[in-house]
XYZ file of C-alpha atoms in Angstrom:
369
model
C 45.122 -11.817 38.823
C 42.668 -10.331 41.320
C 41.282 -6.891 40.585
C 43.276 -4.310 42.503
C 41.699 -1.564 44.606
C 44.374 0.783 43.216
C 44.442 2.834 40.061
C 47.983 3.509 38.827
C 48.260 6.119 36.080
C 51.657 6.937 34.600
C 52.942 9.357 32.007
C 55.097 7.974 29.189
C 58.492 8.547 30.824
C 57.369 7.224 34.190
C 55.716 4.177 32.620
C 58.834 3.318 30.608
C 61.144 3.529 33.626
C 58.882 1.496 35.872
C 58.407 -1.219 33.241
C 62.178 -1.452 32.711
C 63.351 -1.087 36.312
C 60.389 -2.089 38.450
C 59.085 0.289 41.110
C 61.846 1.696 43.336
C 61.864 4.641 45.706
C 65.118 5.937 44.188
C 63.249 6.771 40.978
C 61.286 9.533 42.686
C 62.538 13.038 43.397
C 59.158 14.620 44.190
C 56.074 13.750 46.240
C 52.839 15.669 45.555
C 49.932 16.147 47.988
C 46.580 17.622 46.929
C 43.980 19.737 48.684
C 40.740 17.998 49.583
C 39.910 18.130 53.299
C 38.530 14.817 54.642
C 39.101 13.081 51.307
C 42.643 12.347 52.484
C 41.315 9.713 54.893
C 40.919 7.280 51.988
C 44.708 7.340 51.447
C 45.958 7.690 55.024
C 46.738 3.956 55.020
C 48.612 4.345 51.724
C 50.631 7.142 53.328
C 51.589 4.741 56.114
C 52.992 2.238 53.610
C 54.898 4.966 51.770
C 56.338 6.430 54.975
C 57.002 3.220 56.841
C 58.026 0.899 54.008
C 58.546 2.382 50.550
C 60.610 5.411 51.624
C 61.871 3.902 54.866
C 65.562 3.881 53.899
C 65.525 7.103 51.884
C 68.865 8.914 51.989
C 68.783 11.217 48.953
C 66.861 14.496 49.167
C 63.262 14.441 47.947
C 60.978 17.434 47.453
C 57.466 17.241 48.888
C 54.907 19.703 47.552
C 51.483 20.126 49.095
C 48.543 22.437 49.522
C 45.895 22.401 52.247
C 45.513 18.849 53.638
C 48.387 17.838 51.358
C 50.606 20.127 53.438
C 49.319 18.541 56.665
C 50.133 15.069 55.329
C 53.508 16.008 53.867
C 54.506 17.675 57.114
C 54.309 14.228 58.728
C 56.663 12.741 56.112
C 59.349 15.160 57.285
C 59.036 14.304 60.975
C 60.918 11.716 62.968
C 58.461 8.932 63.684
C 56.438 9.931 60.621
C 53.932 7.072 60.897
C 53.164 8.035 64.482
C 52.790 11.676 63.451
C 50.319 10.669 60.735
C 48.379 8.622 63.278
C 48.067 11.651 65.551
C 46.913 13.762 62.608
C 44.358 11.158 61.583
C 42.962 10.818 65.116
C 42.811 14.558 65.737
C 41.222 15.223 62.353
C 38.540 12.545 62.709
C 37.665 13.463 66.298
C 37.500 17.251 65.965
C 34.328 18.482 67.648
C 32.469 21.788 67.910
C 29.838 23.070 70.299
C 27.819 24.761 67.547
C 26.286 23.107 64.492
C 27.792 25.920 62.404
C 30.995 26.855 64.253
C 32.551 30.285 63.770
C 35.620 30.486 61.501
C 37.789 31.411 64.491
C 36.729 28.233 66.312
C 37.601 26.006 63.347
C 40.968 27.728 62.966
C 41.708 27.277 66.684
C 40.889 23.569 66.381
C 43.135 23.218 63.335
C 46.010 24.876 65.154
C 45.489 22.640 68.193
C 45.596 19.509 66.022
C 48.782 20.708 64.333
C 50.520 21.448 67.616
C 49.557 18.028 68.969
C 51.011 16.396 65.866
C 54.212 18.459 65.962
C 54.861 18.198 69.687
C 57.949 19.964 71.035
C 60.413 19.080 68.272
C 58.344 18.425 65.154
C 58.520 21.921 63.694
C 62.300 21.943 63.929
C 62.462 18.476 62.350
C 60.358 19.636 59.404
C 62.315 22.841 58.851
C 65.726 21.167 59.151
C 65.118 17.749 57.574
C 67.947 17.173 55.040
C 66.050 14.452 53.144
C 62.403 15.575 53.088
C 62.451 19.071 51.623
C 58.992 20.398 52.431
C 57.091 22.903 50.268
C 53.763 24.131 51.661
C 51.620 26.252 49.324
C 49.403 29.030 50.681
C 47.984 32.189 49.131
C 48.121 35.803 50.272
C 44.952 37.750 49.576
C 45.210 41.102 47.829
C 42.960 44.072 48.625
C 39.625 43.028 50.193
C 40.717 39.372 50.083
C 42.961 40.193 53.044
C 39.898 41.130 55.105
C 38.093 38.951 57.651
C 34.868 40.935 57.174
C 32.424 38.685 55.344
C 30.817 41.652 53.592
C 34.157 42.402 51.920
C 35.585 38.905 51.603
C 32.603 37.124 50.030
C 32.165 39.445 47.001
C 35.929 39.558 46.499
C 36.010 35.758 46.418
C 33.234 35.783 43.844
C 35.136 38.322 41.745
C 38.272 36.161 41.792
C 36.205 33.100 40.811
C 34.658 34.970 37.886
C 38.074 36.213 36.744
C 39.422 32.666 36.972
C 36.564 31.495 34.753
C 38.025 33.697 32.023
C 41.676 32.773 32.674
C 43.611 31.096 35.466
C 46.288 33.726 34.974
C 43.794 36.330 36.228
C 44.146 34.884 39.735
C 47.370 36.878 40.138
C 45.276 40.055 40.322
C 43.678 38.679 43.483
C 46.128 36.246 45.087
C 49.844 35.737 45.537
C 50.935 32.108 45.639
C 53.352 31.713 48.569
C 55.552 28.627 48.856
C 56.983 28.017 52.319
C 60.015 25.801 51.758
C 62.724 24.118 53.781
C 66.336 24.393 52.648
C 68.181 27.447 51.410
C 66.102 27.785 48.244
C 62.851 26.396 46.871
C 63.170 23.091 45.020
C 60.065 23.760 42.919
C 59.656 26.494 40.308
C 56.143 27.343 39.156
C 55.647 28.511 35.584
C 52.295 30.270 36.019
C 50.926 32.822 38.510
C 53.020 35.122 40.656
C 54.873 33.130 43.316
C 56.689 34.230 46.485
C 59.188 31.805 48.034
C 59.521 31.981 51.826
C 61.927 29.903 53.965
C 60.570 27.625 56.649
C 61.859 27.794 60.191
C 60.961 26.061 63.424
C 59.044 29.220 64.319
C 56.765 29.342 61.254
C 56.096 25.703 60.279
C 52.825 25.527 62.211
C 51.605 28.864 60.825
C 52.599 27.929 57.260
C 50.762 24.592 57.314
C 47.725 26.114 59.030
C 47.610 28.894 56.435
C 47.880 26.320 53.641
C 44.572 24.819 54.798
C 42.666 27.926 55.922
C 39.562 27.900 53.711
C 38.121 31.392 53.150
C 34.801 32.042 54.958
C 35.130 28.675 56.725
C 38.294 29.554 58.677
C 40.082 32.765 59.498
C 43.299 33.486 57.639
C 46.738 33.399 59.229
C 48.087 36.886 59.761
C 51.732 37.688 59.058
C 53.500 34.298 59.387
C 57.035 34.861 60.641
C 59.505 35.463 57.817
C 56.826 35.979 55.144
C 55.676 39.268 53.588
C 53.004 40.963 55.693
C 49.470 39.887 54.881
C 46.619 37.462 55.490
C 47.353 33.923 54.299
C 44.794 31.340 53.218
C 44.212 27.955 51.593
C 46.754 27.098 48.887
C 44.107 25.092 47.064
C 42.739 28.346 45.658
C 45.593 28.431 43.159
C 46.771 24.808 43.432
C 43.920 22.475 44.336
C 45.363 19.296 42.828
C 48.196 21.116 41.028
C 48.331 21.317 37.246
C 51.804 19.681 37.282
C 53.239 22.584 35.260
C 56.100 23.209 37.648
C 59.797 22.474 37.534
C 61.096 20.030 40.114
C 64.275 17.971 40.563
C 65.172 15.426 37.907
C 63.423 12.163 38.522
C 59.827 11.032 38.764
C 56.984 12.519 40.789
C 54.889 10.220 42.976
C 51.335 11.404 43.499
C 49.269 9.485 46.097
C 45.816 10.923 45.401
C 42.217 10.289 46.369
C 40.969 10.694 42.762
C 42.218 9.440 39.361
C 42.137 13.016 38.044
C 43.565 16.422 38.876
C 41.741 19.771 39.048
C 44.237 22.661 38.768
C 42.670 25.225 41.134
C 39.805 25.439 43.616
C 37.629 27.407 41.188
C 38.213 24.920 38.332
C 36.100 22.065 39.706
C 33.323 22.606 37.159
C 35.662 23.309 34.242
C 36.530 19.769 33.180
C 38.309 21.055 30.075
C 40.946 22.540 32.401
C 41.615 19.315 34.233
C 45.082 17.890 33.847
C 45.832 15.961 30.664
C 48.472 13.340 30.111
C 50.859 15.736 28.399
C 52.048 17.124 31.724
C 52.135 13.705 33.427
C 55.243 12.526 31.556
C 57.248 12.035 34.755
C 54.364 11.291 37.145
C 52.979 8.130 38.718
C 49.563 8.697 40.287
C 48.232 6.130 42.779
C 44.567 6.379 43.801
C 41.719 4.190 45.031
C 39.815 2.744 42.079
C 36.260 4.015 41.460
C 35.054 0.396 41.709
C 36.627 0.038 45.172
C 35.084 3.297 46.359
C 31.613 2.336 45.139
C 31.698 -1.214 46.498
C 33.830 -1.081 49.630
C 33.491 2.341 51.274
C 30.559 3.183 53.543
C 27.936 5.131 51.553
C 29.928 4.225 48.420
C 31.846 7.488 48.464
C 34.930 9.262 49.767
C 34.406 11.597 52.763
C 34.034 15.316 52.184
C 33.556 18.498 54.181
C 29.760 18.378 53.897
C 29.833 15.446 56.317
C 30.206 17.975 59.136
C 26.736 19.324 58.296
C 24.901 16.273 56.928
C 25.881 13.777 59.638
C 25.726 13.853 63.405
C 29.072 13.903 65.177
C 28.732 10.221 66.098
C 27.761 9.267 62.549
C 30.614 11.267 61.029
C 33.284 9.855 63.339
C 32.026 6.316 62.730
C 31.894 6.822 58.973
C 35.353 8.358 58.707
C 36.847 5.671 60.939
C 35.269 2.963 58.780
C 36.704 4.578 55.626
C 40.200 4.465 57.104
C 39.754 0.810 58.038
C 38.372 -0.160 54.608
C 41.182 1.685 52.867
C 43.777 -0.670 54.300
C 43.037 -2.712 51.197
C 44.335 0.109 48.972
C 47.578 0.193 50.954
C 47.875 -3.600 50.963
C 47.290 -3.857 47.225
C 49.884 -1.184 46.481
C 52.371 -2.975 48.743
C 51.722 -6.298 46.989
C 52.119 -4.772 43.513
C 55.400 -3.198 44.590
C 56.784 -6.299 46.304
C 55.797 -8.801 43.611
C 56.853 -6.617 40.687
C 53.360 -6.871 39.219
C 52.945 -3.129 39.057
C 53.535 -3.008 35.282
C 50.506 -5.284 34.798
C 48.279 -2.872 36.714
C 49.736 0.411 35.493
C 47.891 2.411 32.816
C 49.954 4.685 30.573
C 48.380 8.100 30.020
C 48.802 9.579 26.560
C 49.465 13.226 25.808
C 45.822 14.137 25.161
C 44.216 11.644 27.547
C 41.989 12.832 30.377
C 43.011 10.501 33.222
C 39.526 10.124 34.717
C 38.047 9.132 31.342
C 40.882 6.678 30.720
C 40.242 5.099 34.117
C 36.572 4.553 33.272
C 37.463 2.948 29.951
C 40.049 0.568 31.397
C 37.791 -0.370 34.322
C 34.830 -1.228 32.096
């Protein structure tokens, strides 16, 4: 069997079901989308297969949960013509341009809002808010005290203080941030177990603001002030509390599908350097994670890496657009390999079961050696 460009990591319950039943869309009740900016481009082709093929005939409700770019992607799942919506998002994201080498936060926010409105068109926001199948959940945070300010002199030290508090305990983030979950439907379909959480209904009038807020990186973009229907405040990137999600949340019965750019999960934005906090297999019982393999990334992607936000500063506009476009094209192999594994039933041969104490990224290195 040829070596796949996909890594498939499954918790014990998910692995057992998939081995016994094969891979079927009916098994999944939840779709998870991580923060990560341009990193999503390496799985935009995988999203196309999931939208256009795997979930094409979905009739039962499914919860989608996302933060930052995960919210942007998941928004497209809930739109009519989802593949076309994703294509508009991909094009707008790759081709965003700025007059200044270091654009002002307000300019980046204005560009993000323009891209969103082009993706949504006239009816997209209503489709997302009212979709009876795709029940969207977009995570943002509301800053407390000086974290609600747009003044750099106040915001920067407050960010540092929240990072230092997080280093002691993730629970300390609640002194600085409120997690806000904008959800479609009458009530939220996800219940978080840690950190203070405010549930806010989506409507056609606040979908754009909610998704924009979910991706509004502090100091890089301005926050979103007072989204309609939400408590008053300044709303920012949901990755601060839920970067890749720690999976410690209640969701509908069934499995969670996690198309991800990495074979590991970092709980919050400030946890990137704290590998001991990264998600272990014990909370992946009901999760199937699908990601590009490290070997594929190293061998097949331009520069041997996944895009990131530093590309805006390290590359010229022409170089960046060319690089990101080439990543999308190369990543068709990830989508094709996933499709083949699904269609042939060979997914059990490729799937790696993650034990309770396993660190997924270490397990991936061992099995790939």
